[in-house]
Short mmCIF file of C-alpha atoms in Angstrom, two decimals:
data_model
loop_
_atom_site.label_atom_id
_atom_site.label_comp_id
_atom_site.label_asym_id
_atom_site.label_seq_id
_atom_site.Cartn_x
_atom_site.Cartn_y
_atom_site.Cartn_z
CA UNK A 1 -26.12 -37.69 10.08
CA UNK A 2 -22.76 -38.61 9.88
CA UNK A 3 -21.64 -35.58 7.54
CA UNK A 4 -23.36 -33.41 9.75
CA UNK A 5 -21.64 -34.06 12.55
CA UNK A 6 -18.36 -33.97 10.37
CA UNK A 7 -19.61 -30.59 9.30
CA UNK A 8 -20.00 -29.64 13.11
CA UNK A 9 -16.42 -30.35 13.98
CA UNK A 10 -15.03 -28.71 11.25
CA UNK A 11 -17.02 -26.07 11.99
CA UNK A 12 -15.61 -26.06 15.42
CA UNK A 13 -12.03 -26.66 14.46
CA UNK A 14 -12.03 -23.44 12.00
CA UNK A 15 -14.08 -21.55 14.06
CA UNK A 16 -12.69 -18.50 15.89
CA UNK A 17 -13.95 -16.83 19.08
CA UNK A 18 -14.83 -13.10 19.46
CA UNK A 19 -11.98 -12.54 21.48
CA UNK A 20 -9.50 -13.86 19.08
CA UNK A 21 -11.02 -11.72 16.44
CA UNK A 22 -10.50 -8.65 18.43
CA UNK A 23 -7.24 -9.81 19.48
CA UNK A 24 -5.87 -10.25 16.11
CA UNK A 25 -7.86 -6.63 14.96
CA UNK A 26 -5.73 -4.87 17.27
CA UNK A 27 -2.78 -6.59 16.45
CA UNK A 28 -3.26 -5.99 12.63
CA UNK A 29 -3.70 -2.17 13.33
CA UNK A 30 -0.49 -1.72 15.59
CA UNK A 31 1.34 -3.64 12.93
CA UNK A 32 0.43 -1.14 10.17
CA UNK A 33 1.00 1.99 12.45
CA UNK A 34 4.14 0.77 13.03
CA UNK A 35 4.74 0.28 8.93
CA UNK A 36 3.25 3.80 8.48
CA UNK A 37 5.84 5.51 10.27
CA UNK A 38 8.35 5.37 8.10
CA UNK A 39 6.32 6.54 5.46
CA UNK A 40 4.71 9.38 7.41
CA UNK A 41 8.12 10.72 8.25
CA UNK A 42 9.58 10.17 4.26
CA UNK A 43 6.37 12.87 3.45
CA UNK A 44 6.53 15.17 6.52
CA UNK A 45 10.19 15.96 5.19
CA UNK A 46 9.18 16.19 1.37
CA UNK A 47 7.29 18.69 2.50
CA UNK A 48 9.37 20.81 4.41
CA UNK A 49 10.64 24.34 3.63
CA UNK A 50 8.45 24.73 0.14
CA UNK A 51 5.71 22.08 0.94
CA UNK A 52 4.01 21.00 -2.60
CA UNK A 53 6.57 22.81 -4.71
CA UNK A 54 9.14 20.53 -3.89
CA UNK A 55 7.42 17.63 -5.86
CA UNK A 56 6.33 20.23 -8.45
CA UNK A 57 10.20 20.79 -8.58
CA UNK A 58 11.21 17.24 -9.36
CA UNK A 59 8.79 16.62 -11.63
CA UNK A 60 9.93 19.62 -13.79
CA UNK A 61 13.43 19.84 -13.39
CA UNK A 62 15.82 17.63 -15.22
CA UNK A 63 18.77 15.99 -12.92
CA UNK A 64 21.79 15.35 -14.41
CA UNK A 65 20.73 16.29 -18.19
CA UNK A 66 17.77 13.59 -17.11
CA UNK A 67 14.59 14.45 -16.90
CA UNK A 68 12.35 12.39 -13.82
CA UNK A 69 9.81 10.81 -16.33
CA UNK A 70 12.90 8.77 -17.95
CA UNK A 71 13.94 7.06 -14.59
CA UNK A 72 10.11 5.64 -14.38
CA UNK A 73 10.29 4.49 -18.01
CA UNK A 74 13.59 2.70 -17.48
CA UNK A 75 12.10 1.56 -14.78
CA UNK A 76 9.05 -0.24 -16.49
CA UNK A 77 11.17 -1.02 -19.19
CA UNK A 78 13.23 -3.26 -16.91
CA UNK A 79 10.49 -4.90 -15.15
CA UNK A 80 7.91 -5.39 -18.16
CA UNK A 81 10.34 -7.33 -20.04
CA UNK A 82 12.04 -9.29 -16.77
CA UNK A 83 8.14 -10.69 -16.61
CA UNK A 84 7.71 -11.07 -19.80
CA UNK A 85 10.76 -13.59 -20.18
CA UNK A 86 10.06 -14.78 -16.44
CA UNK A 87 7.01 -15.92 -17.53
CA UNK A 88 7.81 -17.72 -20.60
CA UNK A 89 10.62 -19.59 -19.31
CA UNK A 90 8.97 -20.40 -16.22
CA UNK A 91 5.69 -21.77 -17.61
CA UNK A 92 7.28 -23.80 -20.10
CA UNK A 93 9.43 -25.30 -17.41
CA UNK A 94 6.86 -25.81 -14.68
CA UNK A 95 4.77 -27.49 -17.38
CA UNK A 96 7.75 -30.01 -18.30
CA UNK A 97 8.40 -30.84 -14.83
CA UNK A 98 5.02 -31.49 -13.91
CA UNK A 99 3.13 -33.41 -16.89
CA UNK A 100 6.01 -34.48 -19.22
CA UNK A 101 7.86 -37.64 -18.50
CA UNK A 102 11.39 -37.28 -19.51
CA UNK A 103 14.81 -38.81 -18.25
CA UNK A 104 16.50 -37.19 -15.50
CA UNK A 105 13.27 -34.67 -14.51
CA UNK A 106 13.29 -35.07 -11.46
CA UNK A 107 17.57 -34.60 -10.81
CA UNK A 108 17.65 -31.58 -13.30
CA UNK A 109 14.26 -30.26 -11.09
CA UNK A 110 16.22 -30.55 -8.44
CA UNK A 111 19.13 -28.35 -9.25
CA UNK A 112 17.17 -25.93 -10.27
CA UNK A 113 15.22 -25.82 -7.04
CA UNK A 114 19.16 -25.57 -5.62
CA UNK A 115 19.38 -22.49 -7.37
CA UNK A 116 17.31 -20.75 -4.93
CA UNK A 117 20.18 -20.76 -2.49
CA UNK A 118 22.59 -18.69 -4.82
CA UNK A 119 22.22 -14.72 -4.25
CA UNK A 120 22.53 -12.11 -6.91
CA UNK A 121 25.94 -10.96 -5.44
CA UNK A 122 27.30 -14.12 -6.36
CA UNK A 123 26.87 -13.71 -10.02
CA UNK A 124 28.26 -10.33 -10.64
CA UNK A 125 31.34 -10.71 -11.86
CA UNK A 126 30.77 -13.96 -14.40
CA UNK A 127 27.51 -11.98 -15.65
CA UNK A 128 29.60 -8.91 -16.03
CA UNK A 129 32.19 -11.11 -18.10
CA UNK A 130 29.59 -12.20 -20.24
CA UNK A 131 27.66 -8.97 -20.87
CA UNK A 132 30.73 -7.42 -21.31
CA UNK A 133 31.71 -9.90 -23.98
CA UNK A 134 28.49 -9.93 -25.58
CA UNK A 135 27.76 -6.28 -26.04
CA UNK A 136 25.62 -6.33 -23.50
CA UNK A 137 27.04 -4.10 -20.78
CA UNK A 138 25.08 -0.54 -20.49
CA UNK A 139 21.90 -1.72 -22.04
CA UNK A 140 18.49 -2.87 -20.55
CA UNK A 141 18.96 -6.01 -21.96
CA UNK A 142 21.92 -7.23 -19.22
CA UNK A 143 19.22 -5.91 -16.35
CA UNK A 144 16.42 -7.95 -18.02
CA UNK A 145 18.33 -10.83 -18.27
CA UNK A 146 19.63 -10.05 -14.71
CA UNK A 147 16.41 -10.21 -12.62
CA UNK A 148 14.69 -12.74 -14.80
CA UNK A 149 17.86 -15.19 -14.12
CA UNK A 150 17.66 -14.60 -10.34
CA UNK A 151 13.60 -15.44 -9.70
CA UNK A 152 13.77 -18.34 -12.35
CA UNK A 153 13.76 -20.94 -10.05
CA UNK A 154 11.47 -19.72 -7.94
CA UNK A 155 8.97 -19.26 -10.40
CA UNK A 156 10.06 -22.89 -11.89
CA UNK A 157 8.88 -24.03 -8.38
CA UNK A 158 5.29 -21.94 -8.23
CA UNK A 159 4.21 -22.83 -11.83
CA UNK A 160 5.14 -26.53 -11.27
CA UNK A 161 3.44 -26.76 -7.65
CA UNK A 162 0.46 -25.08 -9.85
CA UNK A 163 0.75 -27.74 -12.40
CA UNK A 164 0.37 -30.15 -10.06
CA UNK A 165 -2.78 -29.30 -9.02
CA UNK A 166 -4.48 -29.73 -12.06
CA UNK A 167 -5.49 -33.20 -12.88
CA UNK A 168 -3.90 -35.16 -15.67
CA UNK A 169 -7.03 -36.34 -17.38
CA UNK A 170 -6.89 -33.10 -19.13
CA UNK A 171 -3.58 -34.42 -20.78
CA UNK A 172 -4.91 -37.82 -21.85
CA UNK A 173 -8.09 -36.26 -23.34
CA UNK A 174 -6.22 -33.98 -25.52
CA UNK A 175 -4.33 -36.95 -26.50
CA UNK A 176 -7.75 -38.61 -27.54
CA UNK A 177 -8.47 -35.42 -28.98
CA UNK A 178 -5.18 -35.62 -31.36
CA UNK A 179 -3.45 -32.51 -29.98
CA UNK A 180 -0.15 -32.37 -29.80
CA UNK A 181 2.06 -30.96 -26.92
CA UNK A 182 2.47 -27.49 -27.46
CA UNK A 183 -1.80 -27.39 -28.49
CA UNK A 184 -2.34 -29.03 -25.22
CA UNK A 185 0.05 -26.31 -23.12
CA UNK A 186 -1.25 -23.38 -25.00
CA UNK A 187 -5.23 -24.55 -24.83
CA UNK A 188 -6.08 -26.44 -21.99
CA UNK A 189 -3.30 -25.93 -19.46
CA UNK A 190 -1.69 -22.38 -19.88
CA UNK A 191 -5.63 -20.38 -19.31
CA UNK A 192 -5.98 -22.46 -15.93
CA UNK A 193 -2.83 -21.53 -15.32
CA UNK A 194 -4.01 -17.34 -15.00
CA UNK A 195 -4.29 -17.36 -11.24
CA UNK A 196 -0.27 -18.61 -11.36
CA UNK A 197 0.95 -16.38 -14.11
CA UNK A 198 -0.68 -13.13 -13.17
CA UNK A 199 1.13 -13.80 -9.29
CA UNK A 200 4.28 -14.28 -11.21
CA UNK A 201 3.94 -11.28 -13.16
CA UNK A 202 2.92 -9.10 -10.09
CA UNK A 203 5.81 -10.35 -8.14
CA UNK A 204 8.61 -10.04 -10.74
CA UNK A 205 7.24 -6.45 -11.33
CA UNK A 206 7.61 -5.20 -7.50
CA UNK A 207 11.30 -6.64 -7.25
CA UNK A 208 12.29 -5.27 -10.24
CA UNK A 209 10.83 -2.21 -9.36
CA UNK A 210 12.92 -2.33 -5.91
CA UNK A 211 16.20 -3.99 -7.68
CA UNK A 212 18.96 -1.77 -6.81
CA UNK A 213 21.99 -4.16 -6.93
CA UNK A 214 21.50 -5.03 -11.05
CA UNK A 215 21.26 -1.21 -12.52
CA UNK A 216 23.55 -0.27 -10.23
CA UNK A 217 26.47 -2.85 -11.29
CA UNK A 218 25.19 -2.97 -15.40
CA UNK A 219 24.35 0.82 -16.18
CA UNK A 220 26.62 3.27 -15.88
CA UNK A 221 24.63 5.89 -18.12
CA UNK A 222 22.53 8.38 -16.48
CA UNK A 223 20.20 8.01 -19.02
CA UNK A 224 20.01 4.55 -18.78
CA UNK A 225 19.68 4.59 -14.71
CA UNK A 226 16.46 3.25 -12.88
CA UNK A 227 14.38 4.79 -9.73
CA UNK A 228 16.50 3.14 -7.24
CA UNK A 229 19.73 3.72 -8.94
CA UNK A 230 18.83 7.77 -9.39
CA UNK A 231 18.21 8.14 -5.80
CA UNK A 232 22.62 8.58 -5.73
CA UNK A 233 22.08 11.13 -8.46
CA UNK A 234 19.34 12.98 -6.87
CA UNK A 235 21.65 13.09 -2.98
CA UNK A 236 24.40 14.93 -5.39
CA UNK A 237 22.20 17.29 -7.50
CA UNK A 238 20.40 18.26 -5.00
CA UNK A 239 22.94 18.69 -1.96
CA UNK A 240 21.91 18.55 1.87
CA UNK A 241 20.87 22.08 2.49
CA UNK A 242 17.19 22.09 4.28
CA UNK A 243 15.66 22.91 0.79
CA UNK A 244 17.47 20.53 -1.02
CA UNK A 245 16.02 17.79 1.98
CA UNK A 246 12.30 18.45 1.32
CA UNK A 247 13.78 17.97 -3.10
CA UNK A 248 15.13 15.29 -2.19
CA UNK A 249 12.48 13.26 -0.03
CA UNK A 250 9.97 14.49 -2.15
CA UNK A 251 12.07 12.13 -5.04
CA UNK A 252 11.98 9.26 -2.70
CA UNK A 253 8.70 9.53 -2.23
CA UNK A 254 7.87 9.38 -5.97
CA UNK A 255 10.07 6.81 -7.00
CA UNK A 256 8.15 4.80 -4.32
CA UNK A 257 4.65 4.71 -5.88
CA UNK A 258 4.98 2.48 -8.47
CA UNK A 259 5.84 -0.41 -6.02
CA UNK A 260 2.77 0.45 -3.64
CA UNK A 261 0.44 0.95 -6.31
CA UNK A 262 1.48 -2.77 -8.12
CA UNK A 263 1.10 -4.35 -4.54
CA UNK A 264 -2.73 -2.30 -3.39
CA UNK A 265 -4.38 -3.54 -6.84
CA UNK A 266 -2.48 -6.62 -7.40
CA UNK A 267 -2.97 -8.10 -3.45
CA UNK A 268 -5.91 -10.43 -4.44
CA UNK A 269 -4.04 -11.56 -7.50
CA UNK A 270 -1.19 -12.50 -4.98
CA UNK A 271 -3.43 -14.56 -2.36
CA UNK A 272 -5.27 -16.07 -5.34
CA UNK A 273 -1.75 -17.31 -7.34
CA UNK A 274 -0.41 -17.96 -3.46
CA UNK A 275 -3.57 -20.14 -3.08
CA UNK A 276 -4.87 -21.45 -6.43
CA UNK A 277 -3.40 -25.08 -6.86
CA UNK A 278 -1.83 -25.51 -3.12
CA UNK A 279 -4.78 -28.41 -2.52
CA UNK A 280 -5.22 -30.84 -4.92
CA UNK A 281 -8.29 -32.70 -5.56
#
């Protein structure tokens, strides 16, 4: 009886009425109109003057001595490998922090939680010393290295908070079990750790997708420049008559799909990793 009536109250607590509902409906729509107006007006004016031949046009044409396909694929390149790394590094980490007992975990934890204060304009100029003195200055590589370096502690802090949620039994019974460390990590806690890893992955592939400051301060090639990067190359080779415009936002337009598409089939991975571990048993 008891648990019933517990039931009840939650029940009541979580429950929302009708009006709410509605409330929050309409609120939801007017909230995405507002987001869609942007967009609407970016494809109205691809469209202008020569309608579907403009993004016929900048699919075809090269700009620069580069054709469009190669600003996608540097694109990709860039943000494939930033997860790649992201992911490694941060796993690894996350799992230290959160099941391995070590001297001075929790201080070094700390300053690398810290590290989500710093911005990437900060670390221009000594990454620029470095790539420069490594060799690493016009290549992929210094961008890889770039956007991995800046979402490292934040994904430090997600895999660990995932970490935490999982019980530490598992760890003792592998122990029982005679794995070792790494077997442990690799068997038992790095496939639980999906939900977390895929949401890493997703996110690290949208804001390299959107990083503009990285390629634009570590590339200087034209073939070597990303989507967000060409956009400068497109405004010159393609000039402001009314024409040129409709070229122009027809690029933008383009260059923007990747980024929507990631976030419309990748949402539910995002709630799930946003989710997964936040209550612990």
């Amino acid at each position: 009886m008891k648990k019933k009536q517990e039931k009840m109250q939650d029940k009541d607590l979580f429950s929302i009425s009708k009006g709410s509902r509605r409330g929050m409906v309409v609120f939801l729509v007017l909230m995405t109109l507002i987001w869609m107006i942007p967009i609407y007006s970016l494809v109205k004016d691809s469209l202008k003057v020569n309608g579907i031949q403009n993004y016929v046009y900048v699919l075809t044409n090269k700009i620069n001595g580069v054709p469009f396909y190669r600003y996608f694929m540097n694109s990709a390149i860039n943000a494939v490998g930033a997860s790649l790394l992201l992911v490694l590094i941060c796993s690894f980490a996350g799992f230290a922090f959160s099941k391995i007992e070590f001297t001075g975990r929790k201080w070094i934890y700390s300053m690398v939680v810290m590290c989500l204060a710093i911005s990437g304009p900060i670390l221009i100029i000594p990454l620029f010393y470095i790539y420069k003195t490594a060799h690493l200055y016009n290549t992929h590589l210094a961008v890889i290295l770039s956007e991995c370096l800046i979402t490292i502690p934040f994904g430090v802090l997600m895999m660990k908070n995932f970490f935490d949620g999982l019980p530490g039994e598992l760890m003792e019974s592998a122990n029982v079990d005679g794995a070792n460390i790494v077997q442990t990590y690799f068997k038992i806690y790095l496939p639980l750790a999906k939900p977390a890893v895929i949401n890493l992955v997703v996110l690290q592939l949208m804001w390299s997708f959107q990083d503009f400051l990285f390629p634009l301060m570590f590339l200087t090639r034209d073939q070597a420049y990303t989507t967000t990067v060409a956009v400068n190359a497109f405004k010159g080779a393609y000039g402001m008559s009314a024409q040129s415009l409709g070229r122009y936002n027809a690029a933008l337009v383009l260059i923007s799909i990747p980024t929507i598409l990631i976030f419309v089939f990748a949402q539910k991975y995002i709630v799930n990793g946003v989710t997964s571990g936040a209550v612990k048993e």
